[in-house]
Tab-separated table of C-alpha atoms and ligand atoms in Angstrom:
chain	number	residue	atom	x	y	z
X	195	MET	CA	75.520	128.489	-103.969
X	196	THR	CA	76.442	132.274	-103.622
X	197	GLN	CA	79.453	133.418	-101.947
X	198	PHE	CA	79.396	133.705	-98.167
X	199	SER	CA	81.431	133.588	-95.222
X	200	ILE	CA	80.914	132.317	-91.644
X	201	THR	CA	82.638	134.026	-88.799
X	202	PRO	CA	82.940	131.871	-85.763
X	203	PRO	CA	83.101	133.335	-82.379
X	204	ALA	CA	86.689	133.983	-81.373
X	205	PRO	CA	87.223	130.995	-79.051
X	206	VAL	CA	86.056	128.649	-81.823
X	207	GLN	CA	88.334	130.353	-84.241
X	208	THR	CA	91.190	129.870	-81.757
X	209	ALA	CA	90.326	126.176	-81.561
X	210	LEU	CA	90.571	125.924	-85.353
X	211	ASP	CA	93.879	127.905	-85.504
X	212	MET	CA	95.491	125.867	-82.887
X	213	LEU	CA	94.695	122.561	-84.602
X	214	CYS	CA	95.844	123.798	-88.045
X	215	ALA	CA	98.895	125.433	-86.556
X	216	ALA	CA	99.805	121.832	-85.186
X	217	GLY	CA	99.460	120.544	-88.712
X	218	PHE	CA	95.914	119.116	-88.496
X	219	GLU	CA	92.749	119.886	-90.596
X	220	ALA	CA	89.862	121.428	-88.538
X	221	TYR	CA	86.386	122.533	-89.471
X	222	ILE	CA	83.246	123.707	-87.992
X	223	VAL	CA	80.518	121.273	-88.769
X	224	GLY	CA	76.912	120.151	-88.461
X	225	GLY	CA	74.242	122.308	-86.908
X	226	CYS	CA	76.475	125.403	-86.737
X	227	VAL	CA	77.112	125.535	-90.349
X	228	ARG	CA	73.449	124.838	-91.218
X	229	ASP	CA	72.222	127.660	-89.002
X	230	ALA	CA	74.911	130.140	-90.128
X	231	LEU	CA	73.974	129.568	-93.680
X	232	ARG	CA	70.298	130.227	-92.867
X	233	ASP	CA	71.322	133.530	-91.073
X	234	THR	CA	70.230	132.055	-87.608
X	235	ALA	CA	72.574	132.254	-84.846
X	236	PRO	CA	73.882	128.804	-83.894
X	237	HIS	CA	73.577	127.699	-80.333
X	238	ASP	CA	76.688	125.637	-80.168
X	239	TRP	CA	79.705	125.375	-82.519
X	240	ASP	CA	81.150	121.812	-83.074
X	241	CYS	CA	84.471	121.246	-84.548
X	242	THR	CA	85.805	118.202	-86.433
X	243	THR	CA	89.428	117.446	-87.079
X	244	ASN	CA	91.748	114.620	-88.332
X	245	ALA	CA	93.599	114.914	-85.082
X	246	LYS	CA	93.038	111.817	-82.836
X	247	PRO	CA	91.624	112.424	-79.386
X	248	GLN	CA	94.941	112.147	-77.646
X	249	GLU	CA	96.388	114.569	-80.297
X	250	ILE	CA	93.704	116.893	-79.511
X	251	CYS	CA	94.390	116.713	-75.807
X	252	GLU	CA	98.064	117.445	-76.451
X	253	CYS	CA	97.213	120.270	-78.718
X	254	PHE	CA	95.287	122.141	-75.939
X	255	ARG	CA	97.674	121.373	-73.127
X	256	GLY	CA	97.461	124.190	-70.709
X	257	PHE	CA	93.608	124.441	-71.438
X	258	HIS	CA	90.882	122.843	-69.421
X	259	VAL	CA	90.110	119.633	-71.477
X	260	ILE	CA	87.274	117.344	-70.646
X	261	GLU	CA	87.422	113.954	-72.237
X	262	THR	CA	83.694	113.762	-72.965
X	263	GLY	CA	83.586	110.640	-75.010
X	264	LEU	CA	87.105	109.652	-75.735
X	265	GLN	CA	86.271	106.331	-77.303
X	266	HIS	CA	84.006	108.006	-79.738
X	267	GLY	CA	86.449	110.655	-80.436
X	268	THR	CA	84.823	113.553	-78.627
X	269	VAL	CA	86.932	115.951	-76.473
X	270	THR	CA	85.575	119.247	-75.069
X	271	VAL	CA	88.115	122.105	-74.741
X	272	VAL	CA	87.261	125.248	-72.731
X	273	ILE	CA	88.552	128.309	-74.386
X	274	GLU	CA	87.746	131.716	-72.686
X	275	HIS	CA	85.012	129.966	-70.732
X	276	ASN	CA	83.455	128.477	-73.677
X	277	PRO	CA	83.274	124.733	-74.039
X	278	ILE	CA	83.848	123.589	-77.503
X	279	GLU	CA	83.220	120.179	-78.733
X	280	ILE	CA	85.945	118.674	-81.017
X	281	THR	CA	85.371	115.440	-82.583
X	282	THR	CA	87.823	113.392	-84.565
X	283	PHE	CA	86.722	112.533	-88.039
X	284	ARG	CA	85.141	109.002	-87.925
X	285	ILE	CA	83.330	106.207	-89.506
X	286	ASP	CA	80.621	104.407	-87.528
X	287	GLY	CA	80.694	100.610	-87.314
X	288	VAL	CA	77.602	98.274	-87.433
X	289	TYR	CA	74.518	99.329	-85.590
X	290	ALA	CA	73.314	96.078	-84.174
X	291	ASP	CA	70.766	97.710	-81.847
X	292	HIS	CA	69.261	100.366	-84.398
X	293	ARG	CA	70.541	103.209	-82.129
X	294	ARG	CA	74.229	103.280	-81.485
X	295	PRO	CA	77.093	102.006	-83.534
X	296	ASP	CA	78.924	99.025	-81.978
X	297	SER	CA	82.290	100.618	-82.705
X	298	VAL	CA	83.794	103.681	-84.362
X	299	THR	CA	86.937	103.802	-86.565
X	300	PHE	CA	88.849	107.185	-86.813
X	301	THR	CA	89.526	108.205	-90.374
X	302	ASP	CA	91.617	110.887	-92.293
X	303	SER	CA	88.758	111.673	-94.612
X	304	LEU	CA	86.352	114.559	-93.792
X	305	THR	CA	83.977	113.301	-96.536
X	306	ASP	CA	83.712	109.965	-94.700
X	307	ASP	CA	82.918	111.660	-91.556
X	308	LEU	CA	80.159	113.751	-93.194
X	309	ALA	CA	78.777	110.677	-94.838
X	310	ARG	CA	78.043	109.282	-91.316
X	311	ARG	CA	75.858	112.200	-90.581
X	312	ASP	CA	72.056	112.135	-90.640
X	313	PHE	CA	70.810	114.730	-93.251
X	314	THR	CA	72.452	116.586	-96.038
X	315	VAL	CA	71.782	120.000	-94.369
X	316	ASN	CA	73.675	118.617	-91.174
X	317	ALA	CA	76.511	117.174	-93.152
X	318	MET	CA	78.402	120.351	-94.172
X	319	ALA	CA	81.741	121.500	-92.754
X	320	TYR	CA	83.416	124.855	-93.145
X	321	HIS	CA	86.759	126.468	-92.625
X	322	PRO	CA	87.159	130.279	-92.973
X	323	ALA	CA	90.075	129.735	-95.445
X	324	ARG	CA	89.018	126.624	-97.268
X	325	GLY	CA	85.302	127.590	-97.362
X	326	LEU	CA	82.362	125.208	-97.516
X	327	ILE	CA	82.997	121.397	-97.912
X	328	ASP	CA	79.539	120.101	-98.973
X	329	PRO	CA	79.953	116.627	-100.797
X	330	PHE	CA	76.172	115.795	-100.270
X	331	HIS	CA	74.733	119.109	-101.560
X	332	GLY	CA	73.313	120.278	-98.172
X	333	ALA	CA	73.436	123.790	-99.215
X	334	ASP	CA	70.986	123.140	-102.208
X	335	ASP	CA	68.698	121.352	-99.933
X	336	LEU	CA	69.019	124.306	-97.448
X	337	GLN	CA	67.966	126.524	-100.266
X	338	CYS	CA	65.030	124.405	-101.201
X	339	SER	CA	64.081	123.944	-97.484
X	340	LEU	CA	64.349	120.142	-97.759
X	341	ILE	CA	65.172	117.428	-95.032
X	342	ARG	CA	67.012	114.689	-97.054
X	343	CYS	CA	68.948	111.651	-95.642
X	344	VAL	CA	72.752	111.361	-96.529
X	345	GLY	CA	72.674	108.195	-98.585
X	346	ASP	CA	69.886	105.567	-98.542
X	347	PRO	CA	67.195	106.531	-96.151
X	348	LYS	CA	66.209	103.118	-95.490
X	349	ASP	CA	69.692	102.097	-94.389
X	350	ARG	CA	70.214	105.210	-92.374
X	351	PHE	CA	67.009	104.805	-90.395
X	352	ASP	CA	67.703	101.065	-90.012
X	353	GLU	CA	71.151	102.117	-88.431
X	354	ASP	CA	69.439	104.536	-86.015
X	355	GLY	CA	65.672	104.694	-85.472
X	356	LEU	CA	66.091	108.017	-83.726
X	357	ARG	CA	66.831	109.704	-86.910
X	358	ILE	CA	63.152	109.273	-87.896
X	359	LEU	CA	62.080	111.648	-85.170
X	360	ARG	CA	65.166	113.806	-85.839
X	361	ALA	CA	63.858	114.115	-89.488
X	362	MET	CA	60.369	115.166	-88.443
X	363	ARG	CA	61.977	117.535	-85.704
X	364	PHE	CA	64.036	119.322	-88.158
X	365	ALA	CA	61.261	119.481	-90.683
X	366	SER	CA	59.001	121.154	-87.944
X	367	VAL	CA	61.554	123.448	-86.513
X	368	LEU	CA	63.134	124.646	-89.619
X	369	ASP	CA	59.732	124.582	-91.426
X	370	PHE	CA	61.326	122.256	-94.114
X	371	ALA	CA	59.680	119.656	-96.255
X	372	VAL	CA	60.735	116.132	-96.215
X	373	ASP	CA	62.300	114.606	-99.334
X	374	PRO	CA	59.740	112.025	-100.682
X	375	GLN	CA	62.132	109.070	-100.471
X	376	THR	CA	63.081	110.082	-96.824
X	377	ALA	CA	59.426	110.400	-96.167
X	378	ASP	CA	58.564	107.025	-97.520
X	379	ALA	CA	61.371	105.379	-95.445
X	380	ILE	CA	60.143	107.267	-92.372
X	381	ARG	CA	56.736	105.697	-92.721
X	382	ALA	CA	58.051	102.308	-93.764
X	383	GLN	CA	60.283	102.067	-90.803
X	384	LYS	CA	58.403	103.721	-87.939
X	385	HIS	CA	58.471	100.499	-85.977
X	386	LEU	CA	62.141	101.074	-85.447
X	387	LEU	CA	61.346	103.678	-82.912
X	388	HIS	CA	60.423	100.768	-80.587
X	389	HIS	CA	64.315	100.470	-80.063
X	390	ILE	CA	64.619	103.990	-78.960
X	391	SER	CA	64.622	104.966	-75.237
X	392	ALA	CA	61.723	106.969	-73.896
X	393	GLU	CA	63.921	109.972	-72.826
X	394	ARG	CA	65.169	110.313	-76.403
X	395	ILE	CA	61.851	110.232	-77.878
X	396	ASP	CA	60.637	112.770	-75.437
X	397	THR	CA	63.384	115.190	-76.208
X	398	GLU	CA	62.850	114.920	-79.981
X	399	LEU	CA	58.962	115.011	-79.685
X	400	THR	CA	59.313	118.150	-77.555
X	401	LYS	CA	61.384	120.042	-80.008
X	402	LEU	CA	59.031	118.883	-82.723
X	403	LEU	CA	56.087	120.032	-80.889
X	404	CYS	CA	57.610	123.417	-80.293
X	405	GLY	CA	58.598	123.888	-83.995
X	406	THR	CA	56.996	126.271	-86.336
X	407	ALA	CA	55.537	123.545	-88.602
X	408	ALA	CA	54.310	121.103	-85.851
X	409	GLU	CA	50.939	120.973	-87.204
X	410	ARG	CA	51.976	120.096	-90.824
X	411	VAL	CA	54.557	117.500	-89.808
X	412	LEU	CA	52.290	115.683	-87.242
X	413	THR	CA	49.509	115.748	-89.965
X	414	ASP	CA	51.818	114.207	-92.579
X	415	PHE	CA	53.289	111.724	-90.191
X	416	ALA	CA	50.367	111.058	-87.884
X	417	ASP	CA	51.134	107.330	-87.957
X	418	VAL	CA	54.599	107.900	-86.844
X	419	LEU	CA	53.264	109.760	-83.831
X	420	PHE	CA	50.921	107.000	-83.007
X	421	THR	CA	53.757	104.420	-82.980
X	422	VAL	CA	55.394	106.269	-80.010
X	423	LEU	CA	51.945	107.589	-78.503
X	424	PRO	CA	49.343	104.996	-79.265
X	425	GLU	CA	47.007	106.832	-76.840
X	426	LEU	CA	46.443	109.463	-79.525
X	427	GLU	CA	45.331	107.337	-82.306
X	428	PRO	CA	41.622	107.220	-81.497
X	429	MET	CA	41.443	110.973	-82.124
X	430	HIS	CA	42.397	110.515	-85.727
X	431	GLY	CA	39.418	111.028	-87.979
X	432	PHE	CA	37.038	111.093	-84.994
X	433	ASP	CA	33.981	113.257	-86.181
X	434	GLN	CA	32.790	115.494	-83.272
X	435	ARG	CA	29.207	116.006	-84.982
X	436	ASN	CA	29.064	119.192	-83.003
X	437	PRO	CA	28.388	122.707	-84.385
X	438	HIS	CA	31.401	124.137	-82.365
X	439	HIS	CA	33.797	122.040	-84.267
X	440	ASP	CA	34.648	121.852	-87.909
X	441	TYR	CA	37.490	119.424	-87.418
X	442	ASP	CA	37.919	115.960	-86.333
X	443	VAL	CA	39.495	115.684	-82.908
X	444	TYR	CA	43.031	114.905	-84.214
X	445	THR	CA	42.954	118.025	-86.523
X	446	HIS	CA	41.401	120.150	-83.891
X	447	THR	CA	44.198	119.021	-81.429
X	448	LEU	CA	47.071	119.946	-83.920
X	449	LYS	CA	45.463	123.217	-84.598
X	450	ALA	CA	45.348	123.960	-80.869
X	451	VAL	CA	49.002	122.781	-80.591
X	452	ALA	CA	49.910	125.409	-83.342
X	453	ALA	CA	47.949	128.120	-81.719
X	454	CYS	CA	49.745	127.730	-78.409
X	455	PRO	CA	53.019	129.599	-77.687
X	456	PRO	CA	55.929	127.396	-78.560
X	457	GLU	CA	56.701	126.207	-75.034
X	458	PRO	CA	56.879	122.577	-73.980
X	459	VAL	CA	54.282	122.569	-71.312
X	460	LEU	CA	51.784	124.282	-73.218
X	461	ARG	CA	52.251	122.309	-76.535
X	462	TRP	CA	52.141	118.859	-74.622
X	463	ALA	CA	49.014	120.074	-72.843
X	464	ALA	CA	47.423	121.089	-76.306
X	465	LEU	CA	48.491	117.661	-77.614
X	466	LEU	CA	46.865	115.675	-74.975
X	467	HIS	CA	43.902	117.896	-73.895
X	468	ASP	CA	41.137	116.096	-75.875
X	469	THR	CA	42.538	112.528	-75.814
X	470	GLY	CA	39.569	111.579	-73.765
X	471	LYS	CA	37.013	112.694	-76.271
X	472	PRO	CA	36.734	109.418	-78.337
X	473	HIS	CA	36.138	107.616	-75.158
X	474	THR	CA	33.357	109.756	-73.743
X	475	PHE	CA	31.342	110.492	-77.011
X	476	THR	CA	27.435	110.560	-76.765
X	477	GLU	CA	25.035	111.969	-79.261
X	478	ASP	CA	21.463	113.457	-79.000
X	479	GLU	CA	19.338	115.569	-81.199
X	480	ARG	CA	21.861	118.714	-80.489
X	481	GLY	CA	24.632	116.695	-81.691
X	482	GLY	CA	27.750	115.115	-80.184
X	483	HIS	CA	28.863	115.653	-76.542
X	484	PHE	CA	31.957	114.668	-74.586
X	485	TYR	CA	30.802	114.915	-71.160
X	486	GLY	CA	33.578	114.589	-68.473
X	487	HIS	CA	36.127	114.197	-71.251
X	488	ALA	CA	38.841	116.379	-69.425
X	489	ALA	CA	39.046	113.995	-66.617
X	490	VAL	CA	39.487	111.100	-68.980
X	491	SER	CA	42.047	113.062	-71.014
X	492	ALA	CA	43.998	113.560	-67.928
X	493	GLU	CA	44.079	109.895	-67.184
X	494	ILE	CA	45.230	109.174	-70.644
X	495	ALA	CA	47.723	111.968	-70.521
X	496	LYS	CA	49.199	110.329	-67.343
X	497	ARG	CA	49.967	107.230	-69.155
X	498	ALA	CA	51.381	108.964	-72.215
X	499	LEU	CA	53.700	111.187	-70.115
X	500	LYS	CA	54.797	108.189	-68.020
X	501	ALA	CA	55.678	106.283	-70.993
X	502	MET	CA	57.808	109.289	-72.180
X	503	LYS	CA	59.364	109.474	-68.797
X	504	CYS	CA	58.982	113.145	-68.872
X	505	ASP	CA	60.262	115.015	-65.860
X	506	ARG	CA	58.148	115.635	-62.983
X	507	LYS	CA	57.702	119.232	-63.115
X	508	ARG	CA	56.393	119.020	-66.768
X	509	TYR	CA	54.277	115.921	-65.747
X	510	ASP	CA	52.417	117.745	-62.869
X	511	ARG	CA	51.926	120.800	-64.926
X	512	VAL	CA	50.493	119.245	-68.223
X	513	LEU	CA	48.258	117.098	-66.068
X	514	LEU	CA	46.863	120.175	-64.318
X	515	LEU	CA	46.221	121.923	-67.550
X	516	VAL	CA	44.794	119.052	-69.274
X	517	GLU	CA	42.474	118.416	-66.307
X	518	LYS	CA	41.264	121.834	-66.007
X	519	HIS	CA	41.271	122.785	-69.820
X	520	ASP	CA	37.572	122.688	-69.903
X	521	MET	CA	36.769	124.639	-66.887
X	522	VAL	CA	33.878	126.991	-67.599
X	523	MET	CA	35.048	130.580	-66.780
X	524	ASN	CA	32.584	133.310	-66.267
X	525	GLY	CA	35.473	135.676	-66.456
X	526	THR	CA	35.175	138.064	-63.541
X	527	GLU	CA	38.267	139.467	-61.796
X	528	LYS	CA	37.122	137.731	-58.653
X	529	GLN	CA	36.969	134.269	-60.261
X	530	LEU	CA	40.436	134.886	-61.959
X	531	LYS	CA	41.880	135.766	-58.558
X	532	ARG	CA	40.608	132.565	-57.101
X	533	LEU	CA	42.062	130.537	-60.009
X	534	VAL	CA	45.368	132.176	-59.337
X	535	ARG	CA	45.016	131.393	-55.666
X	536	GLN	CA	44.228	127.811	-56.394
X	537	ILE	CA	46.832	126.845	-59.048
X	538	GLY	CA	49.366	129.890	-58.966
X	539	GLU	CA	49.859	132.708	-61.209
X	540	GLU	CA	52.012	130.866	-63.876
X	541	ALA	CA	49.642	128.010	-64.255
X	542	ALA	CA	46.677	130.294	-64.486
X	543	GLU	CA	48.289	132.238	-67.419
X	544	GLN	CA	48.969	128.834	-68.994
X	545	LEU	CA	45.467	127.520	-68.571
X	546	LEU	CA	44.102	130.958	-70.150
X	547	LEU	CA	46.601	130.397	-73.173
X	548	LEU	CA	45.544	126.761	-73.530
X	549	HIS	CA	42.006	127.916	-73.492
X	550	LYS	CA	42.593	130.504	-76.198
X	551	ALA	CA	44.451	128.049	-78.314
X	552	ASP	CA	41.540	125.542	-77.914
X	553	VAL	CA	38.982	128.092	-79.003
X	554	THR	CA	41.164	129.252	-81.881
X	555	ALA	CA	41.035	125.736	-83.167
X	556	GLN	CA	37.229	125.497	-83.087
X	557	ALA	CA	34.583	126.014	-85.836
X	558	ALA	CA	34.612	129.699	-87.146
X	559	CYS	CA	30.953	130.457	-85.892
X	560	HIS	CA	31.756	131.484	-82.414
X	561	ARG	CA	35.505	131.635	-82.732
X	562	ALA	CA	36.177	135.514	-82.960
X	563	GLU	CA	34.094	136.269	-79.878
X	564	ARG	CA	35.613	133.432	-77.909
X	565	ILE	CA	39.182	134.555	-78.756
X	566	GLU	CA	38.232	138.036	-77.788
X	567	GLU	CA	36.971	136.745	-74.379
X	568	SER	CA	40.212	134.791	-73.851
X	569	ASP	CA	42.213	137.886	-74.629
X	570	ARG	CA	40.138	139.995	-72.142
X	571	LEU	CA	40.809	137.287	-69.477
X	572	LEU	CA	44.610	137.497	-70.167
X	573	GLY	CA	44.372	141.152	-69.944
X	574	VAL	CA	42.647	141.089	-66.667
X	575	LEU	CA	45.353	138.781	-65.317
X	576	ALA	CA	48.138	140.918	-66.699
X	577	ALA	CA	46.471	143.945	-64.937
X	578	LEU	CA	46.316	142.084	-61.659
X	579	ARG	CA	49.932	141.273	-62.006
X	580	GLU	CA	50.884	144.762	-62.819
X	581	ALA	CA	49.017	146.072	-59.805
X	582	ASP	CA	50.679	143.398	-57.903
X	583	ALA	CA	47.255	142.225	-56.555
X	584	CYS	CA	47.517	139.972	-53.655
X	585	MET	CA	46.498	136.491	-54.703
X	586	SER	CA	48.682	134.194	-52.546
X	587	LEU	CA	49.602	133.839	-48.833
X	588	LYS	CA	53.244	134.942	-49.632
X	589	GLN	CA	51.859	138.321	-50.912
X	590	LEU	CA	49.954	139.014	-47.771
X	591	ALA	CA	51.362	142.058	-45.836
X	592	VAL	CA	51.598	139.851	-42.669
X	593	SER	CA	53.262	136.503	-42.093
X	594	GLY	CA	52.711	133.445	-39.829
X	595	GLY	CA	55.256	134.897	-37.556
X	596	ASP	CA	53.152	138.188	-37.057
X	597	LEU	CA	50.327	135.993	-36.041
X	598	LEU	CA	52.297	134.026	-33.428
X	599	ALA	CA	53.461	137.360	-31.942
X	600	LEU	CA	49.888	138.264	-31.424
X	601	GLY	CA	49.257	135.154	-29.547
X	602	ILE	CA	47.675	132.898	-32.148
X	603	PRO	CA	48.587	129.357	-31.069
X	604	GLN	CA	51.107	127.656	-33.209
X	605	GLY	CA	49.488	125.055	-35.628
X	606	LYS	CA	46.340	124.971	-37.532
X	607	ALA	CA	45.014	128.149	-36.326
X	608	VAL	CA	47.808	130.199	-37.995
X	609	GLY	CA	47.079	128.687	-41.425
X	610	GLN	CA	43.337	129.226	-40.881
X	611	MET	CA	43.690	132.910	-40.084
X	612	LEU	CA	46.035	133.645	-42.864
X	613	ASN	CA	43.622	132.060	-45.227
X	614	ARG	CA	40.790	134.216	-43.793
X	615	LEU	CA	42.907	137.267	-44.234
X	616	LEU	CA	43.745	136.331	-47.729
X	617	GLU	CA	40.116	135.813	-48.474
X	618	ALA	CA	39.095	139.110	-47.058
X	619	VAL	CA	41.848	140.909	-49.115
X	620	MET	CA	41.015	139.172	-52.292
X	621	ASP	CA	37.208	140.037	-52.089
X	622	GLY	CA	38.206	143.628	-51.237
X	623	SER	CA	36.885	143.787	-47.674
X	624	LEU	CA	40.407	144.400	-46.288
X	625	PRO	CA	43.230	146.300	-47.767
X	626	ASN	CA	46.586	144.491	-47.927
X	627	GLU	CA	48.274	146.676	-45.492
X	628	ARG	CA	49.987	145.459	-42.260
X	629	ASP	CA	48.389	147.779	-39.846
X	630	ALA	CA	44.970	147.106	-41.120
X	631	LEU	CA	45.620	143.321	-41.071
X	632	LEU	CA	47.059	143.313	-37.742
X	633	ALA	CA	44.162	145.302	-36.378
X	634	TYR	CA	41.793	142.763	-37.902
X	635	ILE	CA	43.672	139.811	-36.236
X	636	GLN	CA	43.439	141.533	-32.813
X	637	ARG	CA	39.685	142.104	-33.285
X	638	GLU	CA	39.095	138.450	-34.443
X	639	HIS	CA	41.302	136.874	-32.051
X	640	GLU	CA	39.918	138.091	-28.512
X	641	PRO	CA	41.891	136.015	-25.908
J	66	ATP	P1	70.596	121.353	-82.895
J	66	ATP	O1	71.736	121.243	-81.951
J	66	ATP	O2	70.334	122.684	-83.324
J	66	ATP	O3	69.448	120.522	-82.288
J	66	ATP	P2	72.335	119.975	-84.602
J	66	ATP	O4	72.277	119.700	-85.947
J	66	ATP	O5	73.503	120.596	-83.998
J	66	ATP	O6	70.999	120.562	-84.157
J	66	ATP	P3	72.837	117.723	-82.702
J	66	ATP	O7	72.065	116.766	-82.132
J	66	ATP	O8	73.546	118.736	-81.821
J	66	ATP	O9	72.232	118.555	-83.927
J	66	ATP	O10	74.107	117.035	-83.335
J	66	ATP	C1	75.164	117.576	-84.222
J	66	ATP	C2	75.515	117.012	-85.408
J	66	ATP	O11	75.781	115.620	-85.309
J	66	ATP	C3	74.341	116.911	-86.472
J	66	ATP	O12	74.323	118.146	-87.199
J	66	ATP	C4	74.730	115.789	-87.305
J	66	ATP	O13	75.481	116.029	-88.245
J	66	ATP	C5	75.318	114.837	-86.308
J	66	ATP	N1	74.268	113.840	-85.631
J	66	ATP	C6	73.618	114.134	-84.553
J	66	ATP	N2	72.848	113.069	-84.173
J	66	ATP	C7	72.843	112.214	-85.223
J	66	ATP	C8	72.356	110.929	-85.497
J	66	ATP	N3	71.487	110.311	-84.776
J	66	ATP	N4	72.844	110.363	-86.633
J	66	ATP	C9	73.592	110.788	-87.494
J	66	ATP	N5	74.211	112.223	-87.251
J	66	ATP	C10	73.836	112.786	-86.275
J	67	MG	MG1	73.794	120.835	-81.929
């Protein structure tokens, strides 16, 4: 490994200095070392020390100290408004439940602490004066873009099944390969994922989906994905027998995932959009068809997302996108405005992006023109937004209060009139100007 130095942010350096001044060892450790060595800005800086939790608290007397997980040896110290996690060197006890150690023991050995960590690239520590501490050769694996377990992969996954998805997640996010022995153990022990909570699986899978190499990782470890989402398995190898499609449904799905911007809602929608296809397949002399598959996909997506216990907001939006993904668009500005009115601007843009990803993942024959058409629609939407075009009630130049003031009776009539105004503004027969709208109301609402 060539010479390098990591400069932690000032508050983190303060934490290291204070622990060292009190006679303890202290290092930055884990993800921040990995990311700093890859020239990527770490999003949090974890510290590890041989000071026991109580000693950490004493060392930072006068600071705001949060006893985050005292029994596991984690204390959070707030320095200059930055929360810094400091964890005592520890050895994990037996993992009876394949997820969490029954007990932890504190240790004076940094190497022991690094040995309990999941992957070599996550098992490095660094101190500005002492340099890199890397007993498991994480820096070499980082250089070779490799995810490899610390120790025997089989044992490490047996201890904590979540590491199976973490390995795939890091491979996807960092665009790393998985070491063959680690990969074999992932496949052999995928059943351990049944011990892991839905929320944890959802978190890891969402990060994996948003990673650069999601398509490759989910191709290589399709069977692991099907262990947590069995609803997806029927797509695997399902021949579409249709000239628009070069790929089987699963391959097409992963290509659509990769073609979406790396954002959870879109990538989940892409993953689930065609789950209904294997269940709706029919064939005639023109080839395979999947009539009504979007509605069936939405039903399957409901089950899958519920099983993942994903939050309500994502659940609702992903379902909406899956349900509407196959909507035929003739692409006029008017139609687009109606779409925005119906589902909102953000969802409409997501639907167009999903549509673009979907056609990007289709056979080459019509792909270029379909992508072009998708881009055109996205352009029209951007222009409407730029022009602040009125596409929702709240953008109207009058409000319900104005209608009441003009004598429209409270209740249904107000909503009806507002909707009529919006229709008229959207189709261009009225300008979205207060005076014009008020005049229209007065004309229409003769007492
Ligand atoms: P990021 O925060 O970018 O997702 P990270 O490597 O910091 O990546 P965290 O989940 O924040 O990941 O965990 C911090 C460190 O704790 C890891 O780098 C790893 O050393 C260790 N670690 C986390 N989870 C596990 C686990 N399930 N098994 C073993 N070690 C783990
Ligand atoms: Mg982290």
